[in-house]
Coordinates of C-alpha atoms and ligand atoms in Angstrom, one line a residue:
M1 CA 0.0 0.0 0.0
E2 CA 1.2 3.4 -0.7
I3 CA 2.8 5.5 2.0
V4 CA 2.5 9.3 2.2
V5 CA 5.9 10.7 3.0
G6 CA 5.4 14.5 3.0
V7 CA 8.5 16.6 2.8
L8 CA 9.0 20.1 4.1
S9 CA 10.3 21.5 0.9
K10 CA 10.5 24.9 2.4
L11 CA 11.5 25.4 6.0
L12 CA 10.6 28.6 7.8
T13 CA 12.8 30.3 10.2
F14 CA 11.2 30.7 13.6
T15 CA 12.1 32.9 16.5
S16 CA 11.9 31.8 20.1
L17 CA 8.5 30.6 21.3
S18 CA 9.0 32.4 24.6
S19 CA 8.5 35.9 23.2
S20 CA 6.5 38.5 24.9
W21 CA 2.7 38.7 25.3
N22 CA 1.4 41.4 23.1
A23 CA -2.0 42.6 24.3
N24 CA -2.6 44.8 21.2
N25 CA -2.4 41.8 18.9
G26 CA -4.2 39.5 21.3
G27 CA -2.1 36.6 22.4
N28 CA 1.5 35.9 21.7
A29 CA 2.9 38.1 18.9
T30 CA 5.5 35.6 17.9
L31 CA 3.2 32.7 17.8
R32 CA 0.7 34.7 15.9
A33 CA 3.4 35.6 13.3
N34 CA 4.6 32.0 13.1
C35 CA 1.1 30.7 12.7
L36 CA 0.0 33.1 10.0
A37 CA 3.3 32.4 8.1
L38 CA 2.2 28.8 7.7
K39 CA -0.4 30.0 5.2
S40 CA 2.1 30.7 2.4
G41 CA 5.3 29.4 3.9
L42 CA 4.4 25.7 4.4
T43 CA 4.7 23.4 1.5
L44 CA 3.9 19.8 2.1
E45 CA 3.7 17.2 -0.6
N46 CA 0.1 16.5 -1.8
T47 CA -1.1 19.0 0.7
T48 CA -3.0 22.3 0.2
I49 CA -3.2 24.7 3.1
L50 CA -6.7 26.0 3.0
D51 CA -6.6 28.5 5.8
V52 CA -4.6 29.4 8.9
S53 CA -5.7 31.4 11.8
Y54 CA -4.4 32.4 15.2
L55 CA -7.0 32.2 17.9
P56 CA -5.8 33.7 21.2
V57 CA -9.0 33.6 23.2
A58 CA -11.7 30.9 23.4
S59 CA -14.2 31.5 20.7
G60 CA -16.7 30.0 18.2
I61 CA -15.3 29.3 14.8
S62 CA -16.8 28.4 11.5
T63 CA -16.0 25.1 9.8
L64 CA -16.0 23.6 6.3
G65 CA -17.7 20.4 5.2
T66 CA -21.2 19.2 5.5
C67 CA -21.3 17.9 9.1
Q68 CA -21.4 21.1 11.2
S69 CA -20.9 24.7 10.4
K70 CA -19.6 25.8 13.8
A71 CA -17.3 24.6 16.5
T72 CA -15.6 26.1 19.6
H73 CA -12.1 26.1 20.9
T74 CA -11.0 26.7 24.4
A75 CA -7.2 26.9 24.4
P76 CA -5.3 29.7 22.7
L77 CA -4.1 28.0 19.5
C78 CA -3.0 28.2 15.9
R79 CA -5.6 26.5 13.6
V80 CA -4.5 25.0 10.3
Q81 CA -7.1 23.7 7.8
F82 CA -5.8 21.6 5.0
Y83 CA -6.4 19.0 2.3
T84 CA -4.0 16.1 1.6
D85 CA -4.4 14.0 -1.6
T86 CA -4.1 10.4 -0.7
S87 CA -4.3 9.1 -4.3
D88 CA -5.4 10.4 -7.7
T89 CA -9.0 9.9 -6.6
S90 CA -9.1 10.5 -2.9
R91 CA -8.2 13.2 -0.4
I92 CA -8.6 13.9 3.3
H93 CA -9.8 17.2 4.7
A94 CA -8.1 17.8 8.0
E95 CA -7.4 20.4 10.8
A96 CA -4.4 20.8 13.1
W97 CA -5.0 22.6 16.4
L98 CA -1.7 23.8 17.8
P99 CA -2.0 25.1 21.3
D100 CA 0.2 28.0 22.6
E101 CA 1.0 26.0 25.7
W102 CA 2.4 22.8 24.1
Y103 CA 3.9 20.0 26.1
G104 CA 5.6 18.5 23.0
R105 CA 3.0 15.8 22.4
F106 CA 1.2 15.0 19.1
M107 CA -2.3 13.5 19.0
G108 CA -4.3 12.1 16.1
L109 CA -8.0 11.6 16.3
G110 CA -10.4 9.2 14.8
N111 CA -14.0 9.3 13.5
R112 CA -17.4 7.8 14.3
G113 CA -20.0 5.7 12.4
L114 CA -19.2 5.8 8.7
G115 CA -16.7 8.5 9.3
G116 CA -16.8 11.7 7.3
C117 CA -16.9 14.2 10.2
I118 CA -14.0 16.0 11.8
A119 CA -14.1 15.5 15.6
Y120 CA -14.2 19.1 16.6
D121 CA -15.1 18.6 20.2
E122 CA -12.2 16.2 20.6
L123 CA -9.8 18.7 18.8
D124 CA -10.9 21.1 21.5
Y125 CA -10.5 18.6 24.3
A126 CA -7.0 17.4 23.3
S127 CA -5.7 20.8 22.5
S128 CA -6.9 22.0 25.9
L129 CA -4.8 19.1 27.4
H130 CA -1.8 20.7 25.5
F131 CA -1.5 18.2 22.7
A132 CA -0.9 19.4 19.1
T133 CA -3.9 17.7 17.7
V134 CA -5.0 16.6 14.2
A135 CA -8.3 15.3 13.0
S136 CA -9.6 14.5 9.6
N137 CA -12.9 13.7 7.8
S138 CA -11.5 10.2 7.0
G139 CA -11.6 11.0 3.3
H140 CA -15.3 11.9 2.7
D141 CA -18.0 14.1 4.2
G142 CA -21.0 12.8 6.0
D143 CA -22.1 9.6 7.8
S144 CA -22.8 7.4 4.8
A145 CA -21.2 4.7 2.7
L146 CA -22.3 6.2 -0.6
P147 CA -19.0 7.9 -1.1
F148 CA -17.4 4.5 -1.2
Y149 CA -19.5 3.4 -4.2
Q150 CA -17.0 2.5 -6.9
K151 CA -14.4 4.6 -5.1
P152 CA -11.9 2.1 -3.6
E153 CA -9.4 4.7 -2.7
V154 CA -12.0 6.7 -0.7
L155 CA -12.8 3.4 1.1
N156 CA -9.1 2.8 1.8
D157 CA -8.9 6.2 3.5
F158 CA -11.9 5.4 5.7
S159 CA -10.6 1.9 6.5
F160 CA -6.9 2.7 7.3
R161 CA -5.2 5.4 5.4
A162 CA -6.7 8.7 6.7
I163 CA -5.3 8.2 10.2
H164 CA -1.9 7.4 8.8
V165 CA -1.9 10.5 6.5
E166 CA -3.1 12.8 9.2
A167 CA -0.3 11.5 11.5
V168 CA 2.4 11.9 8.8
V169 CA 1.3 15.3 7.6
G170 CA 0.2 16.5 11.0
K171 CA 3.6 15.8 12.6
Q172 CA 5.3 17.9 9.8
I173 CA 2.9 20.8 10.5
V174 CA 3.7 20.6 14.2
E175 CA 7.4 20.7 13.6
A176 CA 7.1 23.6 11.2
Y177 CA 5.1 25.6 13.6
Y178 CA 6.9 25.0 16.9
G179 CA 10.4 24.7 15.3
R180 CA 11.0 21.3 16.8
P181 CA 9.6 17.8 16.4
H182 CA 7.0 16.3 18.7
T183 CA 8.3 14.1 21.5
K184 CA 5.6 11.4 21.7
S185 CA 2.6 10.6 19.5
Y186 CA -0.8 9.5 20.7
Y187 CA -4.1 8.5 19.2
L188 CA -7.6 8.8 20.6
G189 CA -10.8 7.3 19.1
C190 CA -13.9 5.4 20.0
S191 CA -16.2 3.2 17.9
T192 CA -15.1 3.7 14.3
G193 CA -12.3 5.6 15.9
G194 CA -11.4 2.6 18.0
R195 CA -11.2 0.5 14.8
Q196 CA -9.1 3.1 13.1
G197 CA -6.7 3.0 16.0
T198 CA -6.5 -0.7 15.8
Q199 CA -5.7 -0.5 12.1
A200 CA -3.0 2.0 12.9
A201 CA -1.3 -0.5 15.2
L202 CA -1.6 -3.3 12.6
K203 CA -0.7 -1.4 9.5
Y204 CA 1.4 1.6 10.5
P205 CA 3.0 0.5 13.8
E206 CA 5.4 3.5 13.8
D207 CA 2.8 6.2 13.7
F208 CA 1.8 6.3 17.4
D209 CA 3.5 5.6 20.6
G210 CA 0.2 5.2 22.5
I211 CA -3.1 4.3 21.0
I212 CA -6.4 4.6 22.9
A213 CA -9.1 2.7 21.2
G214 CA -12.6 2.7 22.8
A215 CA -15.4 0.3 21.9
P216 CA -13.6 -0.5 18.6
A217 CA -15.8 -1.5 15.6
T218 CA -13.3 -4.3 14.9
N219 CA -14.3 -7.5 13.0
F220 CA -16.2 -4.9 11.0
N221 CA -17.9 -7.0 8.3
N222 CA -19.2 -9.4 10.9
L223 CA -20.4 -6.5 13.1
I224 CA -22.3 -4.9 10.3
H225 CA -23.8 -8.4 9.4
W226 CA -24.7 -9.1 13.0
V227 CA -26.7 -5.9 13.4
G228 CA -28.5 -6.8 10.2
M229 CA -29.3 -10.2 11.5
L230 CA -30.7 -8.7 14.8
S231 CA -33.2 -6.7 12.7
R232 CA -34.2 -9.8 10.8
Y233 CA -34.9 -11.6 14.0
L234 CA -37.3 -8.8 14.9
G235 CA -39.0 -9.1 11.5
S236 CA -37.4 -6.3 9.3
P237 CA -38.0 -5.0 6.7
N238 CA -41.7 -5.1 7.8
A239 CA -41.0 -5.4 11.5
A240 CA -44.0 -3.5 12.8
S241 CA -46.3 -6.2 11.3
S242 CA -44.1 -9.1 12.2
P243 CA -45.1 -11.5 15.0
S244 CA -41.6 -11.4 16.4
F245 CA -41.4 -7.5 16.5
I246 CA -40.7 -6.2 19.9
P247 CA -42.0 -2.6 20.5
P248 CA -40.1 -0.1 22.7
E249 CA -42.5 -0.5 25.7
S250 CA -41.7 -4.3 25.7
W251 CA -38.0 -3.6 25.8
K252 CA -38.5 -1.7 29.0
T253 CA -40.2 -4.9 30.5
I254 CA -37.4 -7.0 29.1
A255 CA -34.8 -4.8 30.6
K256 CA -36.4 -5.1 34.0
E257 CA -36.5 -8.9 33.7
V258 CA -32.9 -9.0 32.7
L259 CA -32.0 -7.1 35.8
K260 CA -34.2 -9.3 37.9
Q261 CA -32.4 -12.4 36.7
C262 CA -28.9 -11.1 36.5
D263 CA -28.2 -7.9 38.5
Y264 CA -27.4 -9.7 41.7
L265 CA -25.0 -12.2 40.2
D266 CA -22.2 -9.8 40.9
G267 CA -23.2 -9.6 44.6
V268 CA -24.9 -6.2 44.5
S269 CA -28.4 -5.2 43.2
D270 CA -27.3 -1.8 41.8
G271 CA -28.8 -1.9 38.3
I272 CA -25.5 -2.9 36.8
I273 CA -24.5 -6.3 35.5
S274 CA -20.8 -6.4 36.0
E275 CA -20.2 -9.6 34.1
P276 CA -22.9 -9.9 31.3
D277 CA -21.3 -13.2 30.2
A278 CA -22.4 -14.7 33.5
C279 CA -26.0 -13.8 32.7
D280 CA -27.9 -16.7 31.3
F281 CA -31.0 -14.7 30.6
R282 CA -34.2 -16.8 30.2
P283 CA -36.8 -14.8 28.2
E284 CA -39.3 -17.6 28.8
A285 CA -40.0 -15.9 32.1
L286 CA -41.9 -13.3 30.2
L287 CA -44.0 -15.7 28.1
C288 CA -47.7 -14.9 28.1
P289 CA -49.9 -17.5 29.8
G290 CA -51.0 -20.0 27.2
H291 CA -48.5 -18.4 24.8
G292 CA -51.3 -16.1 23.8
T293 CA -51.3 -12.6 22.5
S294 CA -49.1 -10.0 24.1
A295 CA -50.8 -8.2 27.0
N296 CA -49.7 -6.7 30.3
G297 CA -46.1 -6.8 29.2
C298 CA -45.9 -10.5 28.6
L299 CA -44.4 -11.8 25.4
T300 CA -45.6 -14.1 22.6
L301 CA -43.6 -17.2 21.6
P302 CA -42.2 -15.6 18.4
Q303 CA -41.0 -12.7 20.5
V304 CA -39.4 -15.0 23.0
Q305 CA -37.7 -16.9 20.2
A306 CA -36.4 -13.7 18.8
L307 CA -34.9 -12.8 22.2
R308 CA -33.2 -16.2 22.4
K309 CA -31.4 -15.5 19.2
I310 CA -30.5 -11.9 20.1
Y311 CA -28.9 -13.0 23.4
S312 CA -27.0 -15.8 21.7
P313 CA -23.7 -15.5 19.8
L314 CA -23.8 -15.7 16.0
Y315 CA -22.1 -18.8 14.8
G316 CA -21.0 -19.8 11.3
P317 CA -21.6 -23.1 9.5
D318 CA -18.4 -24.6 10.9
G319 CA -19.2 -23.7 14.4
E320 CA -16.9 -20.7 14.5
L321 CA -17.9 -17.5 16.3
V322 CA -19.0 -15.0 13.7
Y323 CA -20.0 -12.4 16.3
P324 CA -20.6 -12.4 20.1
R325 CA -24.0 -11.9 21.5
F326 CA -25.9 -8.7 22.5
D327 CA -24.8 -8.0 26.1
P328 CA -27.7 -8.5 28.6
G329 CA -28.1 -5.1 30.3
A330 CA -27.5 -3.2 27.2
E331 CA -31.2 -3.3 26.2
R332 CA -32.0 -0.5 28.7
M333 CA -29.6 2.0 27.1
P334 CA -30.8 4.9 24.9
L335 CA -28.8 3.6 21.9
I336 CA -30.8 0.4 21.8
S337 CA -32.6 1.9 18.7
F338 CA -29.4 1.5 16.8
S339 CA -29.6 -2.3 16.9
L340 CA -33.0 -3.4 18.1
S341 CA -35.6 -1.0 16.6
G342 CA -36.5 -3.7 14.1
D343 CA -35.6 -1.4 11.2
F344 CA -33.0 -2.7 8.9
P345 CA -29.9 -0.8 9.9
P346 CA -28.9 1.9 7.4
Y347 CA -25.2 1.2 7.8
T348 CA -25.7 -2.4 6.9
E349 CA -27.9 -1.6 3.9
Q350 CA -25.4 1.0 2.6
W351 CA -22.4 -1.2 3.2
L352 CA -24.0 -4.1 1.4
K353 CA -25.0 -2.0 -1.6
Y354 CA -22.1 0.4 -2.1
V355 CA -19.2 -1.8 -1.0
V356 CA -20.1 -5.4 -1.1
L357 CA -22.5 -5.7 -4.1
N358 CA -21.5 -2.5 -5.9
V359 CA -25.1 -1.6 -6.8
T360 CA -27.2 1.5 -5.9
E361 CA -30.5 -0.4 -5.4
Y362 CA -31.0 -3.6 -3.5
D363 CA -34.0 -5.3 -1.9
I364 CA -32.9 -6.3 1.6
S365 CA -36.0 -8.4 2.3
D366 CA -34.0 -11.6 1.8
Y367 CA -31.1 -10.5 3.9
G368 CA -29.5 -13.4 5.6
F369 CA -26.5 -15.5 6.3
K370 CA -25.2 -15.5 2.7
H371 CA -24.8 -11.7 2.7
G372 CA -22.6 -11.9 5.8
V373 CA -20.4 -14.5 4.2
L374 CA -20.1 -12.4 1.0
S375 CA -19.4 -9.2 2.9
A376 CA -16.6 -10.9 4.9
S377 CA -15.1 -12.4 1.7
V378 CA -15.2 -9.0 -0.2
N379 CA -13.7 -7.3 2.9
G380 CA -13.8 -3.9 1.1
G381 CA -10.8 -1.7 1.9
D382 CA -9.5 -4.5 4.1
I383 CA -11.9 -3.0 6.7
S384 CA -12.2 -6.2 8.8
T385 CA -9.6 -5.2 11.4
F386 CA -9.7 -8.5 13.1
D387 CA -6.1 -9.6 13.1
G388 CA -3.7 -10.6 15.9
G389 CA -0.6 -9.3 14.2
F390 CA 0.4 -6.8 16.8
S391 CA 4.1 -7.9 17.1
L392 CA 5.6 -5.0 15.2
F393 CA 3.6 -2.5 17.3
R394 CA 4.6 -4.3 20.5
D395 CA 8.2 -4.7 19.5
R396 CA 8.7 -1.0 18.7
G397 CA 7.4 -0.2 22.3
G398 CA 3.9 0.9 21.4
K399 CA 1.3 0.9 24.1
F400 CA -2.4 0.2 23.5
L401 CA -5.3 1.0 25.8
S402 CA -8.7 -0.2 25.0
Y403 CA -12.0 0.2 26.9
H404 CA -15.4 -1.1 26.3
G405 CA -18.8 -0.6 28.0
R406 CA -20.4 -3.8 29.2
A407 CA -23.8 -2.4 28.3
D408 CA -23.0 -1.3 24.8
P409 CA -26.0 -1.9 22.5
V410 CA -24.1 -0.8 19.4
I411 CA -20.9 -2.9 19.6
P412 CA -21.1 -5.7 22.2
S413 CA -18.2 -5.9 24.7
G414 CA -17.7 -9.5 23.7
S415 CA -16.2 -8.1 20.5
S416 CA -13.2 -6.6 22.4
K417 CA -12.7 -9.8 24.3
H418 CA -12.8 -11.7 21.0
L419 CA -10.0 -9.5 19.6
Y420 CA -8.0 -9.7 22.8
D421 CA -8.1 -13.4 22.7
L422 CA -7.1 -13.5 19.0
I423 CA -4.0 -11.3 19.7
S424 CA -3.2 -13.4 22.7
R425 CA -3.2 -16.6 20.6
T426 CA -1.5 -15.0 17.7
L427 CA 1.4 -13.7 19.8
S428 CA 1.4 -16.7 22.2
M429 CA 1.0 -14.5 25.2
P430 CA -1.3 -15.6 27.9
N431 CA -2.0 -12.0 28.7
L432 CA -1.0 -8.8 26.9
D433 CA -0.3 -6.7 29.9
S434 CA 3.1 -5.6 28.7
F435 CA 1.7 -3.5 25.8
Y436 CA -2.1 -3.9 25.5
R437 CA -4.7 -3.4 28.2
L438 CA -8.4 -3.8 27.8
F439 CA -10.6 -2.2 30.5
L440 CA -14.2 -3.5 30.6
V441 CA -16.6 -1.0 32.1
P442 CA -19.7 -2.4 33.7
G443 CA -22.9 -0.4 33.0
M444 CA -21.5 1.8 30.3
D445 CA -23.3 2.5 27.0
H446 CA -21.5 3.0 23.7
C447 CA -18.2 4.9 24.4
A448 CA -19.7 6.8 27.4
G449 CA -22.9 7.2 29.4
G450 CA -25.1 4.7 31.2
P451 CA -25.5 4.0 35.0
G452 CA -21.9 2.7 35.4
A453 CA -18.8 4.6 36.4
A454 CA -18.5 5.6 32.8
S455 CA -16.5 8.9 32.9
F456 CA -12.7 8.5 32.7
G457 CA -11.6 11.2 30.4
Q458 CA -12.2 9.2 27.2
L459 CA -14.3 12.0 25.6
P460 CA -14.7 15.7 26.2
G461 CA -16.6 16.4 29.4
T462 CA -16.0 12.9 30.9
G463 CA -14.3 13.6 34.2
S464 CA -11.0 14.5 35.7
L465 CA -8.4 16.3 33.8
N466 CA -5.6 16.1 36.3
S467 CA -5.3 12.5 37.5
S468 CA -3.8 9.6 35.5
S469 CA -5.8 7.1 37.5
H470 CA -9.1 8.9 36.5
N471 CA -8.2 10.0 33.0
I472 CA -7.3 7.5 30.3
I473 CA -5.3 10.0 28.2
L474 CA -3.1 10.9 31.2
A475 CA -2.9 7.2 32.0
M476 CA -1.5 6.6 28.5
V477 CA 1.0 9.4 28.9
D478 CA 2.2 7.9 32.1
W479 CA 2.6 4.6 30.5
V480 CA 4.4 5.8 27.4
E481 CA 6.6 8.4 29.1
N482 CA 7.2 7.1 32.6
G483 CA 6.7 3.4 32.0
I484 CA 3.9 3.3 34.6
A485 CA 1.2 1.0 33.2
P486 CA -2.4 1.5 34.5
D487 CA -3.3 -1.3 36.8
T488 CA -7.0 -0.3 36.9
L489 CA -8.9 2.6 35.4
T490 CA -11.1 4.6 37.8
G491 CA -14.4 5.8 36.4
T492 CA -16.9 8.2 37.9
A493 CA -20.7 7.7 37.7
N494 CA -23.2 10.5 37.3
D495 CA -23.9 10.4 41.1
G496 CA -20.2 11.0 41.7
T497 CA -19.4 7.5 42.9
T498 CA -16.2 5.9 41.5
R499 CA -15.3 2.4 40.6
A500 CA -12.0 0.8 39.6
H501 CA -12.4 -1.0 36.3
C502 CA -10.5 -4.2 35.7
R503 CA -8.3 -5.1 32.8
Y504 CA -9.4 -8.2 31.0
P505 CA -9.1 -11.1 31.7
A506 CA -9.2 -10.1 35.4
R507 CA -12.8 -10.0 36.8
S508 CA -14.5 -7.4 38.8
V509 CA -15.6 -9.0 42.1
W510 CA -17.5 -7.7 45.1
N511 CA -15.7 -8.2 48.5
G512 CA -18.7 -7.3 50.6
N513 CA -17.5 -3.7 50.7
E514 CA -16.4 -2.7 47.3
F515 CA -15.6 -4.0 43.9
G516 CA -12.0 -5.1 43.3
C517 CA -10.2 -7.0 40.5
E518 CA -9.4 -10.6 40.7
S519 CA -7.0 -12.2 38.2
A520 CA -8.4 -14.9 36.0
Ligands
NAG1 C1 1.3 12.2 -3.6 O1 0.2 11.8 -4.4 C2 0.6 11.0 -5.5 C3 -0.7 10.8 -6.3 O2 -1.7 10.2 -5.6 C4 1.1 9.7 -5.0 O3 1.5 8.9 -6.1 C5 2.4 10.0 -4.2 O4 2.9 8.9 -3.7 C6 2.1 11.0 -3.1 N1 3.3 11.4 -2.5 C7 3.6 11.1 -1.3 C8 4.9 11.6 -0.8 O5 2.9 10.4 -0.6
NAG2 C1 -17.6 -5.1 -5.6 O1 -16.3 -4.4 -5.8 C2 -15.3 -4.8 -4.9 C3 -14.1 -3.9 -5.1 O2 -13.8 -3.7 -6.5 C4 -15.0 -6.3 -5.3 O3 -13.9 -6.7 -4.5 C5 -16.2 -7.1 -5.1 O4 -16.0 -8.4 -5.4 C6 -17.4 -6.6 -5.9 N1 -18.6 -7.3 -5.5 C7 -19.2 -8.2 -6.3 C8 -20.4 -8.8 -5.8 O5 -18.8 -8.4 -7.4
NAG3 C1 -7.9 17.5 40.5 O1 -8.6 18.7 40.4 C2 -9.7 18.7 41.4 C3 -10.5 20.0 41.1 O2 -9.9 20.9 40.3 C4 -9.2 18.6 42.8 O3 -10.2 18.6 43.7 C5 -8.4 17.3 42.9 O4 -7.8 17.3 44.2 C6 -7.3 17.2 41.8 N1 -6.7 15.9 41.9 C7 -5.4 15.7 41.7 C8 -5.0 14.3 41.8 O5 -4.6 16.6 41.6
CA4 CA1 -25.1 -5.7 40.0

């Protein structure tokens, strides 16, 4: 695959960064001059500088692209907007936010869903933590797979290349601006961003010293197939008239029954199922008397049968695990509509049409097993990201921190265990503690939220900014720069209580007083 090696063909001369504050100009006069000089003075291969602005006080800013027209920044910074061509038929649109108060660290950011939107709130967050931060649109605008239709290079950007290019070009912009290279490089992303971070470790192990990958959408083809199958169990594409359809009110009843059967398994009835894999949920408990029509919250036989499938892993014809099951406890999360509304999921439909079948119209009413097999075999853009080949990343000293909510209705936490186990087997390491740590977070929704202790600095507005035990970014810095690996990760719940999350395969156990971690 091609590698973008941008070159600083024209180096600027910078004066010292420690120059005087100039109130008339607003901000630091030297930084302002150096920032504005990037507009015409910075020439990077395949890259067009669109605009450069020096922003000395927190403000609202306007943005390009179709996702959002406005954003805000908090830290005083130099903002660089640019395009980089990644092939003859693809380009990324990206921004570098370069804070006045820089601690020498670089950070690349990922995307969400089907990509296409620059993560402005995360640019703000990481630049406020003094990282020189770069984010891109992953090669297309908007949350849709249509841009991939007959555009394999655009798909490659989304799958793996955009993050590499933003790292390579971003680091050069950082050096040009500050007059010295970054010291360490980091990556932060969740969901699709978690998958992109995983691809970075697999395909470009030199790009980042520390990668934080939350709820990663790894095993992507199977994930997209699994969520399609869930909707079929519920009767899509005509779910509302299907006997197996489960309406939103019934999900509330089911959620209560799941808690009734499984909350206490961890020793505490607190509305959180610490170990959903220990929950052998029996939907039969909700079966209507005489299996009759649904009334008073009871369920019909077809509904109970659908639930059995939803709470079971998806296996292939040879008995291999295609995708883990829906986590019991995740059905009460707001994002349940993503996977269990009964509507055929738009991501799955778009992926099938535009990437797998290469058509613009397709009737999904026969969607089934064969489509999953085809999607996995096409593996467009090498999107799968289910590969244990982490040895290059490990051997160059890279550190990987992953986290996953155990009540995630979008991407089940079993997916992260599945990947961990694959890496462990591939590298013949019984645990990956030396370079890869996966923290499972009981009661957390997709990437954040939920009743659990779900705030640990993974996203803007999620908790402490000054403690490495309570902030996953600072924990990663401590690991990369001081060799101090996080033993546990402490999250804070909405009510202010905290809980130490355990790294897989250790288990979270109640000792009668509090939860602790017990080695597997
Ligand atoms: C710049 O783009 C061209 C055309 O896509 C590509 O062939 C070349 O490798 C790129 N240059 C670098 C340094 O990546
Ligand atoms: C769709 O296009 C991709 C990429 O060119 C190709 O790998 C795949 O086989 C095509 N799908 C079908 C069903 O032909
Ligand atoms: C972090 O900041 C908060 C409030 O600003 C403070 O109460 C707390 O003691 C600080 N913690 C550490 C570890 O410095
Ligand atoms: Ca519990």
